[in-house]
CSV table of C-alpha atoms in Angstrom, one decimal:
chain,number,residue,atom,x,y,z
R,1,MET,CA,116.3,120.8,92.5
R,2,ALA,CA,116.6,117.6,94.5
R,3,GLU,CA,112.8,117.6,95.0
R,4,VAL,CA,112.3,118.0,91.2
R,5,ASN,CA,114.6,115.0,90.6
R,6,LYS,CA,112.7,113.0,93.2
R,7,GLN,CA,109.4,113.8,91.5
R,8,ASN,CA,110.9,112.9,88.1
R,9,LEU,CA,112.1,109.6,89.5
R,10,LYS,CA,108.7,108.8,90.9
R,11,GLU,CA,107.1,109.6,87.5
R,12,HIS,CA,109.6,107.4,85.7
R,13,PHE,CA,109.1,104.6,88.3
R,14,SER,CA,105.3,104.8,87.8
R,15,LYS,CA,105.7,104.6,84.1
R,16,ALA,CA,108.1,101.6,84.5
R,17,TYR,CA,105.3,99.9,86.5
R,18,GLU,CA,102.8,100.5,83.7
R,19,ASP,CA,105.3,99.3,81.0
R,20,PHE,CA,106.8,96.3,82.7
R,21,SER,CA,104.7,95.0,85.6
R,22,ASP,CA,102.8,92.5,83.4
R,23,ALA,CA,106.1,91.1,82.0
R,24,ILE,CA,107.6,90.9,85.5
R,25,PHE,CA,104.4,89.2,86.7
R,26,ARG,CA,104.5,86.7,83.9
R,27,TYR,CA,108.2,86.0,84.6
R,28,CYS,CA,107.4,85.4,88.3
R,29,LEU,CA,104.3,83.3,87.3
R,30,TYR,CA,106.3,81.0,85.1
R,31,GLN,CA,109.1,80.7,87.6
R,32,THR,CA,106.9,80.0,90.6
R,33,SER,CA,103.8,78.4,89.0
R,34,ASN,CA,101.7,80.2,91.6
R,35,ARG,CA,99.6,83.2,90.8
R,36,GLU,CA,99.4,84.6,94.3
R,37,LYS,CA,103.1,84.2,94.8
R,38,ALA,CA,103.8,85.8,91.5
R,39,LEU,CA,101.7,88.8,92.5
R,40,ASP,CA,103.6,89.1,95.8
R,41,LEU,CA,107.0,88.8,94.0
R,42,THR,CA,106.0,91.4,91.4
R,43,GLN,CA,105.1,93.8,94.2
R,44,GLU,CA,108.3,93.1,96.0
R,45,THR,CA,110.3,93.6,92.9
R,46,PHE,CA,109.0,97.1,92.5
R,47,THR,CA,109.3,98.0,96.2
R,48,LYS,CA,112.9,96.7,96.4
R,49,THR,CA,113.8,98.5,93.2
R,50,TRP,CA,112.4,101.8,94.7
R,51,GLN,CA,114.3,101.2,97.9
R,52,TYR,CA,117.5,100.7,95.8
R,53,LEU,CA,116.9,103.8,93.7
R,54,ASN,CA,116.4,105.9,96.9
R,55,GLY,CA,119.2,104.2,98.9
R,56,GLU,CA,122.6,105.7,99.7
R,57,LYS,CA,124.4,103.1,97.6
R,58,ALA,CA,122.2,103.7,94.5
R,59,GLU,CA,124.1,103.8,91.2
R,60,GLU,CA,122.6,105.0,88.0
R,61,VAL,CA,120.4,102.4,86.4
R,62,GLU,CA,120.8,102.4,82.7
R,63,ASN,CA,118.1,99.9,81.8
R,64,ILE,CA,115.3,99.8,84.3
R,65,ARG,CA,113.7,96.8,82.6
R,66,ALA,CA,116.8,94.7,82.9
R,67,PHE,CA,117.2,95.9,86.5
R,68,LEU,CA,113.6,94.9,87.4
R,69,TYR,CA,114.2,91.4,85.9
R,70,LYS,CA,117.4,91.1,87.9
R,71,VAL,CA,115.6,92.0,91.1
R,72,ALA,CA,112.7,89.6,90.3
R,73,ASN,CA,115.2,86.9,89.5
R,74,HIS,CA,116.9,87.3,92.9
R,75,LEU,CA,113.6,87.2,94.6
R,76,VAL,CA,112.5,84.1,92.8
R,77,ILE,CA,115.8,82.4,93.8
R,78,ASP,CA,115.3,83.5,97.4
R,79,ASP,CA,111.8,82.1,97.3
R,80,ARG,CA,113.0,78.8,96.0
R,81,ARG,CA,115.5,78.5,98.7
R,82,LYS,CA,112.8,79.0,101.3
R,83,LYS,CA,110.4,76.7,99.6
R,84,LYS,CA,111.7,74.0,97.3
R,85,THR,CA,108.6,73.4,95.3
R,86,SER,CA,109.3,75.3,92.1
R,87,SER,CA,108.9,72.9,89.3
R,88,LEU,CA,106.1,73.4,86.8
R,89,ASP,CA,104.9,69.9,87.7
R,90,ALA,CA,104.0,71.2,91.1
R,91,MET,CA,101.6,73.5,89.3
R,92,GLU,CA,99.3,70.6,88.6
R,93,GLU,CA,99.4,69.4,92.2
R,94,ALA,CA,98.7,72.8,93.6
R,95,GLY,CA,95.2,73.0,92.2
R,96,PHE,CA,94.9,76.8,92.3
R,97,ASP,CA,98.1,77.3,90.4
R,98,VAL,CA,97.0,75.3,87.4
R,99,LYS,CA,93.7,76.9,87.6
R,100,SER,CA,95.3,80.3,87.3
R,101,LEU,CA,96.8,79.4,84.1
R,102,GLU,CA,93.8,77.5,83.0
R,103,ASP,CA,91.7,80.6,83.8
R,104,GLU,CA,94.0,82.6,81.7
R,105,LYS,CA,93.4,80.1,79.0
R,106,VAL,CA,89.8,81.2,78.7
R,107,ASN,CA,91.1,84.5,77.3
R,108,HIS,CA,93.2,82.7,74.7
R,109,GLU,CA,91.8,82.6,71.3
R,110,ASN,CA,92.6,79.0,70.9
R,111,GLU,CA,92.3,76.7,73.9
R,112,PHE,CA,94.7,74.2,72.5
R,113,GLU,CA,97.4,76.9,72.2
R,114,GLY,CA,97.2,77.5,76.0
R,115,LYS,CA,97.6,73.9,76.8
R,116,MET,CA,100.4,73.6,74.3
R,117,ALA,CA,102.3,76.5,75.8
R,118,ILE,CA,102.2,74.9,79.3
R,119,GLU,CA,103.0,71.5,78.0
R,120,ALA,CA,105.9,72.7,75.9
R,121,LEU,CA,107.4,74.7,78.7
R,122,LYS,CA,107.0,71.9,81.2
R,123,MET,CA,109.2,69.8,79.0
R,124,LEU,CA,112.1,72.2,79.0
R,125,ASP,CA,114.8,72.5,81.7
R,126,GLU,CA,114.5,75.6,83.8
R,127,LYS,CA,117.7,77.1,82.4
R,128,TYR,CA,116.4,76.8,78.9
R,129,ARG,CA,112.9,77.9,79.7
R,130,ASP,CA,114.2,81.1,81.3
R,131,VAL,CA,116.4,82.3,78.4
R,132,LEU,CA,113.7,81.4,75.9
R,133,MET,CA,111.1,83.4,77.8
R,134,LEU,CA,113.4,86.4,78.2
R,135,ARG,CA,114.5,86.4,74.6
R,136,TYR,CA,111.2,85.7,72.8
R,137,VAL,CA,108.4,86.5,75.2
R,138,ASP,CA,110.0,89.6,76.8
R,139,ASP,CA,111.9,90.5,73.6
R,140,MET,CA,115.2,91.0,75.4
R,141,SER,CA,118.6,91.3,73.8
R,142,VAL,CA,121.3,88.7,74.5
R,143,LYS,CA,123.2,91.5,76.3
R,144,GLU,CA,120.2,92.2,78.6
R,145,ILE,CA,119.7,88.5,79.4
R,146,ALA,CA,123.4,88.2,80.2
R,147,LYS,CA,123.1,91.1,82.6
R,148,ILE,CA,120.1,89.5,84.3
R,149,THR,CA,121.4,86.0,84.6
R,150,GLY,CA,125.0,86.9,85.3
R,151,GLU,CA,126.2,84.7,82.4
R,152,SER,CA,128.4,85.7,79.6
R,153,GLU,CA,126.8,86.8,76.3
R,154,ASN,CA,128.3,83.8,74.6
R,155,ASN,CA,126.8,81.4,77.1
R,156,VAL,CA,123.4,83.0,76.7
R,157,SER,CA,123.6,82.7,73.0
R,158,VAL,CA,124.5,79.1,73.2
R,159,ARG,CA,121.8,78.4,75.7
R,160,ILE,CA,119.2,80.1,73.5
R,161,HIS,CA,120.3,78.0,70.6
R,162,ARG,CA,120.1,74.8,72.5
R,163,ALA,CA,116.7,75.8,74.0
R,164,LEU,CA,115.4,76.3,70.5
R,165,GLU,CA,116.7,72.9,69.4
R,166,LYS,CA,115.0,71.3,72.4
R,167,LEU,CA,111.8,73.1,71.8
R,168,LYS,CA,111.9,72.2,68.2
R,169,ASN,CA,112.1,68.5,69.2
R,170,ILE,CA,109.1,69.0,71.6
R,171,LEU,CA,107.0,70.8,69.2
R,172,GLY,CA,107.8,68.5,66.3
R,173,GLU,CA,107.5,65.2,68.1
R,174,GLU,CA,105.3,65.6,71.2
R,175,LEU,CA,102.7,68.0,70.1
A,1,MET,CA,107.6,74.4,63.8
A,2,GLU,CA,107.9,78.2,63.2
A,3,ASN,CA,104.1,78.6,63.3
A,4,LYS,CA,103.8,76.5,66.4
A,5,PHE,CA,106.6,78.4,68.0
A,6,ASN,CA,105.0,81.8,67.2
A,7,ASN,CA,101.7,80.5,68.6
A,8,LEU,CA,103.5,79.4,71.8
A,9,ILE,CA,105.1,82.8,72.3
A,10,LEU,CA,101.8,84.6,71.6
A,11,THR,CA,100.0,82.4,74.1
A,12,ILE,CA,102.5,83.0,76.8
A,13,LYS,CA,102.5,86.7,76.2
A,14,LYS,CA,98.8,86.7,77.0
A,15,ASP,CA,99.4,85.7,80.5
A,16,ARG,CA,99.2,88.9,82.5
A,17,MET,CA,97.6,90.4,85.6
A,18,SER,CA,93.9,91.2,85.4
A,19,PRO,CA,93.2,95.0,85.3
A,20,GLU,CA,92.0,94.8,89.0
A,21,GLU,CA,95.1,93.0,90.1
A,22,LYS,CA,97.3,95.5,88.2
A,23,VAL,CA,95.5,98.5,89.8
A,24,ALA,CA,95.6,97.0,93.3
A,25,LEU,CA,99.3,96.2,93.0
A,26,LYS,CA,100.1,99.6,91.7
A,27,ASN,CA,98.2,101.1,94.7
A,28,SER,CA,100.3,99.2,97.1
A,29,VAL,CA,103.5,100.0,95.3
A,30,MET,CA,102.9,103.7,95.0
A,31,LEU,CA,101.8,103.9,98.6
A,32,PHE,CA,105.1,102.3,99.5
A,33,VAL,CA,106.9,104.8,97.3
A,34,ASP,CA,105.2,107.7,99.1
A,35,THR,CA,105.8,106.4,102.5
A,36,TYR,CA,109.3,105.2,101.9
A,37,GLN,CA,110.2,108.7,100.7
A,38,ALA,CA,108.8,110.1,103.9
A,39,SER,CA,110.5,107.7,106.2
A,40,GLN,CA,114.0,108.4,104.9
A,41,PRO,CA,116.2,109.4,107.8
A,42,SER,CA,117.6,112.9,107.5
A,43,PRO,CA,121.3,113.0,106.7
A,44,TYR,CA,121.7,115.8,109.2
A,45,VAL,CA,120.5,113.7,112.1
A,46,LYS,CA,122.9,111.2,113.5
A,47,LYS,CA,121.5,108.4,115.4
A,48,SER,CA,123.0,107.7,118.8
A,49,PRO,CA,124.8,104.3,118.9
A,50,TYR,CA,123.0,103.7,122.2
A,51,PHE,CA,119.6,104.1,120.7
A,52,SER,CA,117.8,101.2,119.2
A,53,GLY,CA,114.4,100.9,117.6
A,54,PHE,CA,113.4,98.2,120.1
A,55,SER,CA,109.9,98.6,121.4
A,56,PHE,CA,108.3,96.2,123.9
A,57,ALA,CA,104.9,97.3,122.7
A,58,HIS,CA,105.7,96.2,119.1
A,59,VAL,CA,107.3,93.0,120.3
A,60,GLY,CA,104.3,92.2,122.4
A,61,LYS,CA,101.9,92.7,119.5
A,62,LEU,CA,104.0,90.5,117.3
A,63,VAL,CA,104.3,87.8,119.8
A,64,THR,CA,100.6,87.8,120.5
A,65,ALA,CA,99.7,87.8,116.9
A,66,GLY,CA,102.3,85.2,116.0
A,67,ALA,CA,101.0,82.9,118.7
A,68,PHE,CA,97.5,83.3,117.3
A,69,LEU,CA,98.7,82.5,113.8
A,70,VAL,CA,100.5,79.4,115.0
A,71,VAL,CA,97.4,78.1,116.8
A,72,LEU,CA,95.3,78.8,113.8
A,73,GLY,CA,97.8,77.5,111.4
A,74,VAL,CA,97.9,74.2,113.2
A,75,GLY,CA,94.1,73.9,113.1
A,76,GLY,CA,94.0,74.8,109.4
A,77,ILE,CA,90.9,76.8,110.0
A,78,THR,CA,92.4,80.0,108.8
A,79,ALA,CA,93.5,78.5,105.5
A,80,ALA,CA,90.1,76.9,105.0
A,81,SER,CA,88.4,80.2,105.7
A,82,ALA,CA,90.4,82.2,103.1
A,83,LYS,CA,88.0,81.5,100.3
A,84,ALA,CA,84.8,81.7,102.4
A,85,LEU,CA,82.1,84.0,101.2
A,86,PRO,CA,79.6,86.1,103.2
A,87,GLY,CA,77.0,83.7,104.6
A,88,ASP,CA,79.4,80.7,104.7
A,89,PHE,CA,80.1,78.9,107.9
A,90,LEU,CA,83.7,79.9,108.0
A,91,TYR,CA,83.2,83.5,106.9
A,92,PRO,CA,83.2,84.9,110.5
A,93,VAL,CA,86.5,83.2,111.0
A,94,LYS,CA,87.9,84.9,107.9
A,95,ILE,CA,86.9,88.4,108.9
A,96,ASN,CA,86.9,88.3,112.7
A,97,LEU,CA,90.0,86.2,113.2
A,98,LYS,CA,92.2,85.8,110.2
A,99,GLU,CA,91.9,89.4,108.9
A,100,LYS,CA,91.9,90.9,112.4
A,101,ILE,CA,95.2,89.2,113.1
A,102,GLU,CA,96.7,90.4,109.8
A,103,GLU,CA,95.5,93.9,110.7
A,104,LYS,CA,97.2,93.7,114.1
A,105,ILE,CA,100.5,92.7,112.4
A,106,ALA,CA,100.5,95.8,110.3
A,107,LEU,CA,102.0,98.1,112.8
A,108,THR,CA,102.2,101.5,111.2
A,109,PRO,CA,99.2,103.6,109.9
A,110,GLU,CA,100.7,103.3,106.4
A,111,ALA,CA,100.9,99.5,106.6
A,112,LYS,CA,97.4,99.3,108.0
A,113,LEU,CA,96.2,101.4,105.0
A,114,VAL,CA,97.8,99.0,102.5
A,115,PHE,CA,96.2,96.1,104.3
A,116,ARG,CA,92.8,97.8,104.4
A,117,GLN,CA,93.0,98.6,100.7
A,118,LYS,CA,93.5,94.9,100.0
A,119,ARG,CA,90.7,94.0,102.4
A,120,MET,CA,88.3,96.4,100.6
A,121,GLU,CA,89.3,94.8,97.3
A,122,THR,CA,88.6,91.3,98.9
A,123,ARG,CA,85.1,92.5,100.0
A,124,LEU,CA,84.3,93.7,96.5
A,125,GLN,CA,85.7,90.5,94.9
A,126,GLU,CA,83.4,88.5,97.3
A,127,VAL,CA,80.4,90.4,95.9
A,128,GLU,CA,81.5,89.5,92.3
A,129,THR,CA,81.9,85.9,93.2
A,130,LEU,CA,78.5,85.7,94.8
A,131,MET,CA,77.0,87.4,91.8
A,132,ASP,CA,78.8,85.1,89.4
A,133,GLN,CA,77.3,82.1,91.2
A,134,ASN,CA,73.9,83.6,91.6
A,135,LEU,CA,74.3,83.3,95.4
A,136,LEU,CA,73.3,86.8,96.6
A,137,THR,CA,70.6,86.5,99.2
A,138,SER,CA,68.9,88.9,101.6
A,139,SER,CA,71.1,87.8,104.5
A,140,ASN,CA,74.5,87.7,102.8
A,141,SER,CA,73.8,91.0,101.0
A,142,ASP,CA,73.2,92.5,104.5
A,143,ILE,CA,76.6,91.2,105.6
A,144,VAL,CA,78.2,92.6,102.4
A,145,GLU,CA,76.7,96.0,102.9
A,146,SER,CA,77.6,96.2,106.5
A,147,ASN,CA,81.2,95.1,105.8
A,148,ILE,CA,81.7,97.5,103.0
A,149,LYS,CA,80.4,100.4,105.0
A,150,ARG,CA,82.6,99.5,108.0
A,151,GLU,CA,85.6,99.1,105.6
A,152,ALA,CA,85.0,102.6,104.1
A,153,ILE,CA,84.9,104.2,107.6
A,154,GLU,CA,88.1,102.5,108.7
A,155,ILE,CA,89.9,103.5,105.5
A,156,SER,CA,88.6,107.0,105.8
A,157,ASP,CA,89.9,107.3,109.4
A,158,ASN,CA,93.1,105.6,108.4
A,159,ILE,CA,93.7,108.1,105.5
A,160,ALA,CA,93.0,111.0,107.9
A,161,GLU,CA,95.6,109.6,110.3
A,162,VAL,CA,98.2,109.1,107.5
A,163,ARG,CA,97.4,112.6,106.2
A,164,LYS,CA,98.8,114.1,109.5
A,165,THR,CA,102.3,112.9,108.7
A,166,ASN,CA,102.2,112.3,105.0
A,167,PRO,CA,99.6,114.2,103.1
A,168,GLY,CA,100.8,113.1,99.7
A,169,ALA,CA,100.6,109.4,100.5
A,170,ALA,CA,97.1,110.0,102.0
A,171,GLN,CA,95.8,111.7,98.9
A,172,ASN,CA,97.2,109.0,96.6
A,173,ALA,CA,95.7,106.3,98.8
A,174,ASP,CA,92.4,108.2,98.7
A,175,LEU,CA,92.4,108.4,94.9
A,176,ASN,CA,93.6,104.8,94.5
A,177,ILE,CA,90.8,103.5,96.7
A,178,LYS,CA,88.3,105.4,94.6
A,179,GLU,CA,89.8,104.0,91.4
A,180,THR,CA,89.6,100.5,92.8
A,181,VAL,CA,86.0,101.0,93.9
A,182,ARG,CA,85.1,102.5,90.4
A,183,ILE,CA,86.5,99.4,88.6
A,184,HIS,CA,84.5,97.0,90.8
A,185,ARG,CA,81.4,99.2,90.7
A,186,GLU,CA,81.5,98.8,86.9
A,187,LYS,CA,82.0,95.1,87.1
A,188,ILE,CA,79.1,94.6,89.6
A,189,ASN,CA,77.0,96.9,87.5
A,190,ALA,CA,77.8,94.9,84.4
A,191,ASN,CA,76.9,91.6,86.3
A,192,LYS,CA,73.7,93.2,87.5
A,193,ASN,CA,72.7,94.2,84.0
A,194,ALA,CA,73.5,90.8,82.6
A,195,SER,CA,71.5,89.0,85.3
A,196,LYS,CA,67.9,87.9,84.6
A,197,ASP,CA,67.2,87.0,88.2
A,198,GLY,CA,65.1,89.7,89.9
A,199,ASP,CA,66.4,88.9,93.4
A,200,GLN,CA,70.1,89.1,92.3
A,201,ILE,CA,69.3,92.5,90.6
A,202,ASN,CA,67.7,93.9,93.7
A,203,TYR,CA,70.4,92.8,96.1
A,204,SER,CA,73.2,94.0,93.8
A,205,SER,CA,71.4,97.4,93.5
A,206,ARG,CA,71.5,97.7,97.2
A,207,ILE,CA,75.1,96.8,97.4
A,208,LEU,CA,76.0,99.3,94.7
A,209,LYS,CA,74.3,102.0,96.7
A,210,SER,CA,76.4,101.1,99.7
A,211,LEU,CA,79.7,101.5,97.9
A,212,PRO,CA,81.8,104.6,98.8
A,213,ALA,CA,82.5,107.3,96.3
A,214,GLY,CA,84.1,106.1,93.1
A,215,ASP,CA,86.7,107.6,90.8
A,216,ASP,CA,84.2,110.0,89.1
A,217,GLU,CA,83.8,111.6,92.4
A,218,ALA,CA,87.5,111.5,92.9
A,219,ARG,CA,88.0,113.5,89.7
A,220,ASP,CA,85.3,115.9,91.0
A,221,ASP,CA,87.3,116.2,94.2
A,222,LEU,CA,90.4,117.1,92.3
A,223,ARG,CA,88.5,119.8,90.4
A,224,ILE,CA,87.2,121.2,93.7
A,225,ASN,CA,90.7,121.1,95.1
A,226,GLN,CA,92.0,123.0,92.2
A,227,THR,CA,89.5,125.8,92.7
A,228,THR,CA,89.3,125.8,96.5
A,229,PRO,CA,92.6,125.1,98.0
A,230,GLU,CA,91.2,124.6,101.5
A,231,ALA,CA,89.0,121.7,100.4
A,232,THR,CA,90.7,118.3,100.7
A,233,PRO,CA,89.4,114.9,99.6
A,234,SER,CA,88.8,113.9,103.3
A,235,LYS,CA,86.5,116.9,103.8
A,236,ILE,CA,84.5,115.9,100.8
A,237,ILE,CA,84.4,112.2,101.7
A,238,LYS,CA,83.5,112.7,105.3
A,239,PRO,CA,79.8,113.6,104.9
A,240,ASP,CA,79.2,110.3,103.1
A,241,ILE,CA,81.1,108.4,105.7
A,242,GLN,CA,79.3,110.2,108.5
A,243,ILE,CA,75.9,109.1,107.1
A,244,GLN,CA,77.2,105.6,106.9
A,245,LYS,CA,78.4,105.8,110.5
A,246,ASP,CA,75.0,107.0,111.6
A,247,GLU,CA,73.4,104.1,109.8
A,248,LEU,CA,75.7,101.6,111.3
A,249,ALA,CA,75.6,102.6,114.9
A,250,PRO,CA,73.4,105.4,116.1
A,251,ASP,CA,75.1,107.3,118.9
A,252,PRO,CA,72.7,108.1,121.7
A,253,LEU,CA,74.9,111.0,122.9
A,254,SER,CA,74.8,112.7,119.6
A,255,VAL,CA,71.0,112.5,119.6
A,256,SER,CA,70.7,114.1,122.9
A,257,ALA,CA,73.1,116.8,121.9
A,258,THR,CA,70.9,117.6,118.9
A,259,GLU,CA,67.8,117.7,121.1
A,260,ALA,CA,69.7,120.0,123.5
A,261,VAL,CA,70.4,122.4,120.7
A,262,LYS,CA,66.7,122.4,119.7
A,263,ASP,CA,65.8,123.3,123.3
């Protein structure tokens, strides 16, 4: 029985990879501005999650997506502590990093949109950018975002509102 | 504003891993999943408090490799060689120093297998980069072929080693490698078909022939496995690999043994 459960867990985990790996990668990419680093962090997110799920202290994970984001978030924070070069401005200095996003741009239907996305995000504070991405890019609920960031739902709602206001200013005035 | 905002969100949503990156990452993650399961300590075995996992052999390897990395890191040669392509001045540094050190640092057979999977992926990406830039030549395609063959042999041997302790992980790694090769084979083939340069087409054809079995063969392997339980992917791969081994380094002992049989 235990074996069957283990196999089920592996299948669910494999499906979770298929469903959420791109989103986790994107989250790490926008947090680190470095494609290679984002790939490493994405891999580590899944291996750490698997370790947790198989560990002695594992508790039932209700929402695997939120859990993965939480792990990714911790890894990103750890990474920043190790290396304090996390701003999106560093992206342009790093050469390859900008190129990674610029390369992605080739796939975009409209080249201007790609530039606009990067420019608009660069102008937002990190705390606003994070909630905006989780809410609208990753389609998360306020409750899920609160779980990931460790903030209250009320704080998250306020932050999203302010982020939208700020973005509105950027999109209206700067672009 | 709403339209701009929607465009912004759609644009960001398009940032994702390439299919190759996604498969390669999944290979590594699932290999970890398999090996992590296998390496779980039994709850019935209590470790002695006087025992520790300390090993002088491992420490020695790490210290040596670490020292090398520091030396190379200072020189910056390793970093500079990372993007070198076959035929480049720094390419030997990349494969004979940088990657060899990384390989040494991977201590377990499973860790080595993960590293070698990535290295095979790197070899195939190098081919694609050379083709993209119309840079395939007789000499660098020789290097590419030789590297790919050597990589296939090392991976095959590595899989055989992992199979002894963790057959599930070995089989997954086997299939994952074939899937990776299949994806790159398609890409190289597409580049070849799109090319109008006769030399590029010839060299890429040669490289395609040197690639190990792809996923189509992997599916065949699975079918064979289902009908004949004693057949394993390794047994099916081995003949190809053996041919490649013979091509790479003819063993004088094996020749004399064959002659001895004839006599």
